[in-house]
Coordinates of C-alpha atoms in Angstrom, one line a residue:
X1 CA 37.3 38.1 28.6
X2 CA 35.0 38.0 25.6
X3 CA 34.4 35.4 22.9
X4 CA 32.8 36.1 19.6
X5 CA 31.8 34.0 16.7
X6 CA 34.2 31.6 14.9
X7 CA 36.9 29.2 16.0
X8 CA 39.2 30.3 18.8
X9 CA 42.6 28.6 18.5
X10 CA 43.3 26.5 21.5
X11 CA 46.4 27.9 23.1
X12 CA 48.1 29.5 26.1
X13 CA 49.0 33.1 25.9
X14 CA 52.1 34.7 27.6
X15 CA 52.1 38.5 28.3
X16 CA 54.1 41.0 30.3
X17 CA 52.4 44.1 31.7
X18 CA 54.5 47.2 31.3
X19 CA 53.6 48.6 34.7
X20 CA 54.5 45.8 36.9
X21 CA 57.3 43.1 37.2
X22 CA 55.3 40.0 36.6
X23 CA 54.8 37.8 33.6
X24 CA 51.6 35.8 33.1
X25 CA 50.6 32.7 31.2
X26 CA 46.8 32.3 30.7
X27 CA 44.6 29.8 29.0
X28 CA 41.7 30.5 26.6
X29 CA 39.4 31.0 29.5
X30 CA 41.6 33.7 30.9
X31 CA 42.7 31.5 33.8
X32 CA 46.2 31.9 35.1
X33 CA 48.3 28.9 34.3
X34 CA 51.6 30.3 35.7
X35 CA 53.1 33.6 37.0
X36 CA 56.8 34.6 37.2
X37 CA 57.9 37.6 39.3
X38 CA 61.0 39.8 38.8
X39 CA 62.8 42.5 40.6
X40 CA 62.6 45.1 37.7
X41 CA 60.1 46.2 35.2
X42 CA 60.3 44.7 31.7
X43 CA 62.8 45.7 29.0
X44 CA 59.9 44.9 26.8
X45 CA 60.0 41.3 25.9
X46 CA 60.0 37.7 27.1
X47 CA 59.7 34.2 25.7
X48 CA 58.6 30.8 27.0
X49 CA 61.4 28.4 25.9
X50 CA 60.9 24.8 24.7
X51 CA 62.1 23.5 28.1
X52 CA 59.6 25.4 30.1
X53 CA 62.0 28.1 31.2
X54 CA 61.1 31.8 30.8
X55 CA 63.6 34.2 29.1
X56 CA 62.9 37.8 29.9
X57 CA 64.5 41.2 29.3
X58 CA 64.3 43.6 32.2
X59 CA 65.2 47.3 32.3
X60 CA 68.8 46.1 32.7
X61 CA 69.3 42.4 33.1
X62 CA 68.5 39.4 31.0
X63 CA 67.1 36.6 33.1
X64 CA 66.1 33.0 32.6
X65 CA 63.8 31.5 35.3
X66 CA 62.5 28.0 35.5
X67 CA 58.8 27.1 35.7
X68 CA 58.8 27.5 39.4
X69 CA 60.3 31.0 39.2
X70 CA 63.8 29.9 40.3
X71 CA 66.6 32.0 38.8
X72 CA 68.7 30.0 36.3
X73 CA 70.8 32.7 34.7
X74 CA 71.1 36.4 34.9
X75 CA 73.2 38.9 32.9
X76 CA 73.6 42.6 33.7
X77 CA 73.5 44.2 30.2
X78 CA 74.4 47.8 31.2
X79 CA 77.3 46.8 33.4
X80 CA 78.7 44.9 30.5
X81 CA 78.4 47.8 28.1
X82 CA 75.1 46.8 26.3
X83 CA 72.2 49.2 26.1
X84 CA 69.5 46.6 25.3
X85 CA 66.0 47.9 24.3
X86 CA 62.7 46.7 22.9
X87 CA 63.5 43.1 21.9
X88 CA 65.5 40.0 22.4
X89 CA 65.2 36.7 20.5
X90 CA 66.1 33.2 21.7
X91 CA 67.9 31.0 19.1
X92 CA 67.8 27.3 18.6
X93 CA 71.4 26.9 19.8
X94 CA 70.6 28.5 23.2
X95 CA 72.1 31.9 22.3
X96 CA 70.2 35.2 22.5
X97 CA 70.0 37.9 19.9
X98 CA 69.7 41.4 21.6
X99 CA 68.6 44.7 20.0
X100 CA 70.9 47.5 21.3
X101 CA 71.1 51.2 21.1
X102 CA 74.2 52.2 19.0
X103 CA 74.9 55.9 19.8
X104 CA 77.2 58.2 17.9
X105 CA 78.3 61.8 18.3
X106 CA 77.3 64.4 15.7
X107 CA 81.0 64.4 14.5
X108 CA 80.8 60.6 14.0
X109 CA 77.6 61.0 11.9
X110 CA 79.1 63.9 9.8
X111 CA 82.2 61.7 9.2
X112 CA 79.8 59.1 7.8
X113 CA 78.2 61.7 5.4
X114 CA 75.3 62.9 7.4
X115 CA 74.1 66.4 6.5
X116 CA 75.5 68.6 9.3
X117 CA 72.4 70.8 9.3
X118 CA 70.1 67.9 10.0
X119 CA 71.4 66.4 13.2
X120 CA 70.8 66.7 16.9
X121 CA 73.0 66.3 19.9
X122 CA 73.5 62.6 19.2
X123 CA 72.8 60.2 16.4
X124 CA 71.3 56.9 17.6
X125 CA 71.1 53.8 15.4
X126 CA 70.6 50.1 16.3
X127 CA 72.9 47.2 16.7
X128 CA 72.3 43.5 17.1
X129 CA 74.5 41.2 19.1
X130 CA 74.3 37.5 19.7
X131 CA 75.2 36.5 23.3
X132 CA 76.0 33.0 24.5
X133 CA 74.9 32.4 28.1
X134 CA 77.7 31.1 30.3
X135 CA 77.3 29.8 33.8
X136 CA 74.8 31.6 36.0
X137 CA 75.7 35.2 35.3
X138 CA 78.1 35.5 32.3
X139 CA 77.8 35.7 28.5
X140 CA 80.1 35.5 25.5
X141 CA 79.7 37.9 22.5
X142 CA 79.6 35.6 19.4
X143 CA 78.2 37.8 16.7
X144 CA 77.8 41.6 16.1
X145 CA 76.0 43.7 13.4
X146 CA 75.5 47.5 13.1
X147 CA 73.5 49.7 10.9
X148 CA 76.4 52.2 10.8
X149 CA 78.4 49.7 8.8
X150 CA 75.8 49.7 6.0
X151 CA 75.3 53.3 5.2
X152 CA 75.5 55.2 1.9
X153 CA 75.0 58.8 1.0
X154 CA 75.0 61.2 -2.0
X155 CA 75.6 64.4 0.0
X156 CA 79.3 64.5 0.7
X157 CA 81.6 63.2 -2.1
X158 CA 84.7 63.4 0.2
X159 CA 83.4 60.6 2.4
X160 CA 84.2 56.9 1.7
X161 CA 80.5 55.8 1.6
X162 CA 79.6 58.4 -1.1
X163 CA 77.6 56.8 -3.9
X164 CA 74.2 56.4 -5.7
X165 CA 71.5 55.7 -3.1
X166 CA 69.0 54.7 -5.8
X167 CA 71.4 52.1 -7.2
X168 CA 72.2 50.5 -3.8
X169 CA 69.0 49.4 -2.1
X170 CA 71.1 47.0 0.0
X171 CA 72.4 50.0 2.0
X172 CA 70.7 52.7 4.1
X173 CA 70.8 56.3 3.1
X174 CA 72.2 58.2 6.2
X175 CA 70.4 61.3 5.0
X176 CA 66.9 60.1 4.4
X177 CA 64.5 62.6 6.1
X178 CA 62.1 60.5 8.1
X179 CA 61.6 63.3 10.6
X180 CA 63.9 61.8 13.3
X181 CA 67.3 63.4 13.1
X182 CA 68.6 62.0 16.4
X183 CA 66.9 58.6 16.9
X184 CA 67.3 57.6 13.2
X185 CA 66.2 54.0 13.0
X186 CA 64.5 53.1 16.3
X187 CA 64.3 49.4 15.9
X188 CA 61.4 48.0 17.9
X189 CA 61.5 44.3 17.1
X190 CA 63.4 41.5 15.5
X191 CA 62.9 37.9 14.6
X192 CA 65.2 35.0 13.6
X193 CA 64.4 32.5 10.9
X194 CA 66.5 29.4 11.5
X195 CA 65.8 27.7 8.2
X196 CA 67.0 30.8 6.3
X197 CA 69.5 31.8 9.0
X198 CA 68.3 35.4 8.6
X199 CA 67.1 38.2 10.9
X200 CA 64.2 40.6 10.3
X201 CA 64.3 44.0 12.0
X202 CA 61.6 46.7 12.3
X203 CA 63.1 50.2 12.3
X204 CA 60.0 52.3 13.2
X205 CA 61.4 55.7 12.2
X206 CA 62.0 54.5 8.6
X207 CA 58.6 52.9 8.2
X208 CA 60.1 49.9 6.6
X209 CA 61.4 46.5 7.6
X210 CA 64.8 44.9 6.8
X211 CA 66.1 41.4 6.4
X212 CA 69.8 40.6 6.9
X213 CA 72.0 37.5 6.7
X214 CA 73.0 35.9 10.0
X215 CA 75.3 33.3 8.4
X216 CA 78.2 35.8 8.3
X217 CA 81.1 36.1 10.7
X218 CA 81.2 39.3 12.7
X219 CA 83.9 40.7 10.3
X220 CA 81.7 39.8 7.3
X221 CA 78.6 41.3 9.0
X222 CA 80.5 44.6 9.0
X223 CA 81.1 44.4 5.3
X224 CA 79.4 43.8 2.0
X225 CA 80.6 40.2 1.1
X226 CA 80.5 36.8 2.8
X227 CA 77.8 34.6 4.2
X228 CA 75.3 32.4 2.4
X229 CA 74.1 35.5 0.4
X230 CA 77.6 36.8 -0.2
X231 CA 76.3 40.2 0.7
X232 CA 77.8 40.4 4.2
X233 CA 75.6 42.4 6.5
X234 CA 73.8 44.4 3.8
X235 CA 70.1 44.2 3.4
X236 CA 68.8 41.2 1.6
X237 CA 65.2 42.6 1.5
X238 CA 63.5 45.8 2.7
X239 CA 59.8 46.6 2.4
X240 CA 57.3 49.2 3.4
X241 CA 58.7 52.6 2.3
X242 CA 60.7 52.5 -0.9
X243 CA 61.2 56.3 -0.7
X244 CA 64.0 55.5 1.8
X245 CA 66.1 54.2 -1.1
X246 CA 64.7 56.7 -3.5
X247 CA 62.4 54.3 -5.4
X248 CA 59.0 55.8 -4.5
X249 CA 56.9 58.4 -2.8
X250 CA 54.1 58.5 -0.3
X251 CA 51.8 56.7 -2.7
X252 CA 54.1 53.7 -2.6
X253 CA 54.4 53.6 1.2
X254 CA 52.8 50.7 2.9
X255 CA 54.1 50.8 6.5
X256 CA 53.7 53.8 8.9
X257 CA 55.6 53.5 12.2
X258 CA 55.2 49.8 12.3
X259 CA 56.0 47.3 15.1
X260 CA 56.7 43.6 15.7
X261 CA 57.6 42.2 12.2
X262 CA 58.2 38.5 12.3
X263 CA 58.1 35.3 10.2
X264 CA 55.1 33.0 10.5
X265 CA 56.3 29.8 12.1
X266 CA 57.0 26.6 10.1
X267 CA 54.0 24.3 9.9
X268 CA 51.6 27.2 10.4
X269 CA 48.9 27.9 7.8
X270 CA 50.8 30.9 6.5
X271 CA 54.3 29.6 7.2
X272 CA 57.1 31.7 5.7
X273 CA 55.1 34.9 5.4
X274 CA 55.8 38.0 7.5
X275 CA 53.4 39.5 10.0
X276 CA 53.5 43.1 11.1
X277 CA 51.5 45.6 13.2
X278 CA 51.0 48.8 11.1
X279 CA 50.5 51.5 13.7
X280 CA 49.7 54.3 11.2
X281 CA 47.5 52.1 9.1
X282 CA 47.9 54.4 6.1
X283 CA 49.0 58.0 5.4
X284 CA 45.9 59.3 7.3
X285 CA 47.1 57.9 10.6
X286 CA 43.5 57.4 11.7
X287 CA 43.6 53.7 12.4
X288 CA 46.0 50.8 12.9
X289 CA 46.1 47.5 11.0
X290 CA 47.7 44.1 10.9
X291 CA 49.1 42.4 7.8
X292 CA 50.7 39.4 6.3
X293 CA 53.4 40.0 3.7
X294 CA 54.6 37.3 1.3
X295 CA 58.1 38.1 -0.1
X296 CA 59.0 36.8 -3.5
X297 CA 62.2 34.7 -3.4
X298 CA 63.9 33.0 -6.4
X299 CA 67.0 30.8 -6.0
X300 CA 67.5 32.4 -2.5
X301 CA 67.3 36.0 -3.8
X302 CA 64.6 38.4 -2.8
X303 CA 63.0 39.7 -6.0
X304 CA 62.2 43.3 -7.2
X305 CA 59.9 44.7 -9.8
X306 CA 60.7 48.1 -11.3
X307 CA 63.5 48.4 -8.7
X308 CA 61.1 48.0 -5.7
X309 CA 61.2 44.9 -3.6
X310 CA 58.3 42.6 -3.9
X311 CA 55.5 42.0 -3.1
X312 CA 53.6 45.0 -4.4
X313 CA 51.0 44.9 -1.7
X314 CA 49.9 42.9 1.4
X315 CA 48.9 39.3 1.3
X316 CA 46.2 39.8 4.0
X317 CA 45.1 42.8 6.1
X318 CA 42.7 43.6 8.8
X319 CA 41.7 46.8 10.5
X320 CA 38.5 47.3 12.4
X321 CA 36.9 47.6 15.8
X322 CA 37.2 45.5 18.9
X323 CA 34.3 45.6 21.4
X324 CA 33.0 48.7 19.6
X325 CA 36.2 50.6 19.5
X326 CA 38.3 51.2 16.4
X327 CA 41.8 49.7 16.7
X328 CA 44.3 52.6 16.8
X329 CA 47.6 52.5 18.5
X330 CA 50.1 55.2 17.7
X331 CA 53.0 53.5 19.6
X332 CA 54.0 50.0 20.6
X333 CA 51.6 47.1 20.1
X334 CA 52.0 44.1 17.8
X335 CA 50.5 41.0 16.3
X336 CA 51.3 37.7 14.7
X337 CA 49.7 34.7 13.0
X338 CA 48.5 31.6 14.8
X339 CA 48.8 28.0 13.5
X340 CA 45.3 27.9 12.1
X341 CA 45.7 31.2 10.2
X342 CA 44.0 33.4 12.8
X343 CA 45.8 36.5 13.9
X344 CA 46.5 37.6 17.6
X345 CA 46.8 41.3 18.2
X346 CA 47.9 43.3 21.3
X347 CA 46.8 46.8 21.8
X348 CA 49.3 48.3 24.1
X349 CA 47.6 51.2 25.8
X350 CA 44.4 49.2 26.4
X351 CA 46.2 46.2 27.7
X352 CA 44.0 44.2 25.3
X353 CA 44.7 41.0 23.4
X354 CA 42.4 40.1 20.5
X355 CA 42.2 37.1 18.2
X356 CA 40.8 37.7 14.7
X357 CA 40.1 35.0 12.1
X358 CA 40.9 35.4 8.4
X359 CA 37.4 36.5 7.6
X360 CA 38.0 39.5 9.9
X361 CA 35.7 38.3 12.8
X362 CA 36.8 39.0 16.3
X363 CA 36.7 35.6 18.1
X364 CA 38.5 36.2 21.4
X365 CA 39.3 39.3 23.5
X366 CA 41.3 39.4 26.8
X367 CA 42.1 42.4 28.9
X368 CA 45.0 42.5 31.3
X369 CA 43.4 42.6 34.8
X370 CA 46.5 44.2 36.4
X371 CA 46.5 47.4 34.4
X372 CA 45.9 49.0 31.0
X373 CA 49.3 48.5 29.4
X374 CA 51.0 45.4 28.0
X375 CA 53.6 44.6 25.4
X376 CA 52.1 42.4 22.7
X377 CA 55.5 41.3 21.4
X378 CA 55.5 39.1 24.5
X379 CA 52.6 37.0 23.4
X380 CA 53.6 33.3 23.1
X381 CA 51.6 30.5 21.7
X382 CA 51.7 27.0 23.1
X383 CA 49.4 24.2 22.2

């Protein structure tokens, strides 16, 4: 534990080491406030709920445990046909959003207009489901959204989704060449904004982030109309790499293999902005950075300038050194804003959590004493 200059935000921090089956809550002095133990290693994320229970994704099961580590609810995802990965998100109504692998055969992808010369043995996308916990070990599926339902392509005119990619930024070009012909989107995080009833997703392999409308029915989420936006499940906003919708080149790209996009919470200093951990930093891929992004919204519509979604650049950024070492994480990691405007960052391979203030001063550093690896998307702030 190290403290620097400046004001450290008073909080407790929740983290889950990748290499063991425990979850820890520590205070600003690095003292353990609580520990939960599980029978499987993490499926990458957990959350401390308002009632003091802990919601955690394991390699297979979702679990809720109370403060004293008693099992309240468990749901075997794989046995119920869900391949959950990377992130889950608790909702105010008690339901849980889950990020899933959505796998198609090469024939499926070609039928959707994918270039047959640019595909591997499978075509993996992402899917989001909303599950309602029932009893102690059951769940109901109450909402479902898939990337595959929102594809466009200008490669094969015989397919139903053939069209002008550049004129439809609300859809995803199935033939964008991001260098990943099998694991096409690779979503690594999501967040839910209750006031907007919207979801943000971070597909790393596209180097952009997407916002979709959650106010739809499942049928509307598979289409292009309905919901508050009347856009169905199409993108309301996308940002970071306009080349994916043919509106830019490398010079316009802002995100590079990013992780952990999320809204800054209501009543925080930067409420409504979006935080993200930018793994590549820039096109040189020699450092990592963290950012705040402030979308431009008018009458509920995300605005564009010269056909590119706004803003034109970051609202705030930081990249630098922690304890004398340059921050660079090629995979995983994350960060988000604190109520006072400070930023908390997790460097995965170091098992290190850092707090930086708006001036760029490192004010707090904590290293996981149980090993070198953590998942930052697990950090939870409680006052």
